Structure formats: structure tokens, C-alpha cells
Amino acid sequence: MSAKYHPGEIEVQERAGVRSMAERVGNSIHPTIPPAAREFLEEQPIIVVGSVGADGRVWASLLAGEPGFVRALDERTVRIAATPFPGDPLAEALQGASTKVGVLAIDLATRRRLRLNGEAERRPDGRIYVQARQVYANCPKYIQAREPEIGRAEPGLQNGYTLRSRRLTDEQRRLISDADTFFIASAHPEGGTDASHRGGNPGFIRFLDENALEFPDYSGNTMFNTLGNIAINPSAGLLFLDFEGGGTLQLTGEARIVWEAQRAARFAGAERVIEFRVEEAVETRGAVPLRWRFEGYSPFNPA
């Protein structure tokens, strides 16, 4: 049994033939927050948080604020001075005692990202406090470069208006089909919760039917944190961000790893395919006061 990985991650690493490499890469996982990571966290205007609801469903949520709204108080404690919208499932997950979360801090402009997994609680001061258990950086692959800008409210837009449904609308499907970026949350019963980034050229997400989609799994860091969680627990959450309008679309459902080579061959550069069936969608309009100016696609994106 590896001290770095749970059985699901090891299973996927072995099947992918990268077990020994994953052990070496795993040496980059820290139990505390290094000084460089503390600095990086405090520079970010957004973070993605993965959480698990009382019903066991996994969600990915976006929190935003002025740089500094995320602050490392010491080598293990992170304070987040932001509140999820009332309709965001993260708000419900934080109502009880401490809950396992996965935090992804990402700087789209520089293509840098940091993952921090641990336990979170909302304290009487209204802020979220996370006790870190795992902290590590990821490579810049598949991140499209974007510069954040202060956004303007669109006429007639109800900021924070939330729409919940069990079926995707045509507009939501278009947002997904056109996306070059999304975020995925997954969880393991003992290993904790994780939040990660996925990117590719527009069209890399395809619909199987009105409420099911698939996307490629490209070459990565060999840790297989997300796929390892899915191998044990299929519940997952996807988060799509409307970079021009500031809205978010959160999906929860079940994911499945497809290992068949012929399925992967349908996507350039894919090593595997992930299927995802939507069980519920939460759309929040004007969720963040930021807009992003597109600067360029990742040079790692398969053509």
C-alpha cells in the first residue's frame, strides 16, 4: 500500500503502465503549504472547490474575490474570505461539521495551478477555513491563456440568479460544446476530495445524448487523482465558466472510465475517454464579477 496514493489511484496507474513513474512524481506532494504556494494562493482572484453533499453527490464550485481573499495563515491553514451563492451546493456542504474539500488555485494567464486537499469548515466569522493535508503543483498542460478583467453587469442580468434542473437546456449544451476549459471534482471515501482542470480545443467535449457527454483523457502527470477516485466512486462534478458573462454551470452525475482503444482513437491525442451522465445542473448567472480576455490556446492541445 502506497503512502501517497489510495487503491483506486494505484489501480489506474497500473493499468496505464505508469506505476513507478507515479511513485516518483508523488514525491512532489507536501503535507504542508510551502512558502511559494502560500504566495501563489494569495495572488489569485478565483479558486475551484470540490465538495461532497450529504447525499454523496460531488460538486465543483467557483469562489472569487480580490487577490488576497485566499490567505495561508500558517503552513497548514488556509482562510477563504468568500461565500458561495445560496443556491451553490457548496453552501449546503459547509453547513455541518468539517467536510473534505479539494481546492484548485489556477492562474490562467501564466498557466500555473496548485492543488490543496484537506478539510474545511465555515466558522462564525463567515469565512471558510481549510486544514491542508496534501499540497502540490501541476504542470501547465492544456490550460488556455486568459487575462482577468473587471466585468460589467449586463442589462437585465440578475446576478446570482440560480436555475436548477435535471435536464440540460439547449443553451447549456451549447456552452459545454463550445468550451475549451472545465473543472472536475471527484472524491474517495477515505482519500478525500479533489478538484482538477481539464482543457482542449473547442469540441473536445461531445454529447452522447441530451444529458450524457464524453471527453478525452490526455497524457498528464501520471498521478491519476481524478480517475483513481472515479474508479472507486463514480460520483463527480463538472464546472463550466462563462468567461465572457461571468456565469457558472455546475453539473453533478456519474462518470465512467472507458479504456477501449477504439473509443480513444476518436479523439486526437486521447489515451482514454471519460463518460459523464448528468443527474442535476445548477446554473448561476453573473456568479463572478470577472471577465476573461482570451490570449491563446495551450500549445499542448492535440490538434
mmCIF file of C-alpha atoms in Angstrom, residues 49-61 83-102 119-123 128-129:
data_model
loop_
_atom_site.group_PDB
_atom_site.id
_atom_site.type_symbol
_atom_site.label_atom_id
_atom_site.label_comp_id
_atom_site.label_asym_id
_atom_site.label_seq_id
_atom_site.Cartn_x
_atom_site.Cartn_y
_atom_site.Cartn_z
ATOM 1 C CA VAL A 49 -13.588 23.944 -4.645
ATOM 2 C CA GLY A 50 -14.701 20.325 -4.861
ATOM 3 C CA SER A 51 -17.129 19.128 -2.178
ATOM 4 C CA VAL A 52 -19.468 16.252 -1.355
ATOM 5 C CA GLY A 53 -23.075 16.774 -0.301
ATOM 6 C CA ALA A 54 -24.949 14.868 2.397
ATOM 7 C CA ASP A 55 -26.424 12.711 -0.377
ATOM 8 C CA GLY A 56 -22.939 11.707 -1.549
ATOM 9 C CA ARG A 57 -23.070 13.702 -4.758
ATOM 10 C CA VAL A 58 -19.925 15.557 -5.778
ATOM 11 C CA TRP A 59 -19.885 19.183 -6.952
ATOM 12 C CA ALA A 60 -17.290 21.648 -8.215
ATOM 13 C CA SER A 61 -17.830 25.285 -7.199
ATOM 14 C CA THR A 83 -19.242 32.973 0.461
ATOM 15 C CA PRO A 84 -20.859 30.656 -2.079
ATOM 16 C CA PHE A 85 -24.203 31.754 -3.500
ATOM 17 C CA PRO A 86 -27.179 30.309 -1.559
ATOM 18 C CA GLY A 87 -28.005 28.017 -4.486
ATOM 19 C CA ASP A 88 -24.472 26.640 -4.726
ATOM 20 C CA PRO A 89 -24.243 23.096 -3.282
ATOM 21 C CA LEU A 90 -21.002 24.131 -1.543
ATOM 22 C CA ALA A 91 -23.064 26.319 0.807
ATOM 23 C CA GLU A 92 -25.002 23.260 1.950
ATOM 24 C CA ALA A 93 -21.861 21.118 2.283
ATOM 25 C CA LEU A 94 -20.375 23.702 4.662
ATOM 26 C CA GLN A 95 -23.397 23.867 6.955
ATOM 27 C CA GLY A 96 -22.391 20.977 9.184
ATOM 28 C CA ALA A 97 -19.117 19.937 10.742
ATOM 29 C CA SER A 98 -15.875 19.940 8.798
ATOM 30 C CA THR A 99 -16.091 18.463 5.309
ATOM 31 C CA LYS A 100 -13.432 17.151 2.954
ATOM 32 C CA VAL A 101 -12.686 19.503 0.059
ATOM 33 C CA GLY A 102 -10.340 19.761 -2.872
ATOM 34 C CA GLU A 119 -10.875 19.544 5.499
ATOM 35 C CA ALA A 120 -12.963 22.714 5.515
ATOM 36 C CA GLU A 121 -15.375 24.384 7.896
ATOM 37 C CA ARG A 122 -17.234 27.664 7.945
ATOM 38 C CA ARG A 123 -16.626 29.499 11.206
ATOM 39 C CA ILE A 128 -14.065 29.208 5.234
ATOM 40 C CA TYR A 129 -11.027 27.616 6.864
#
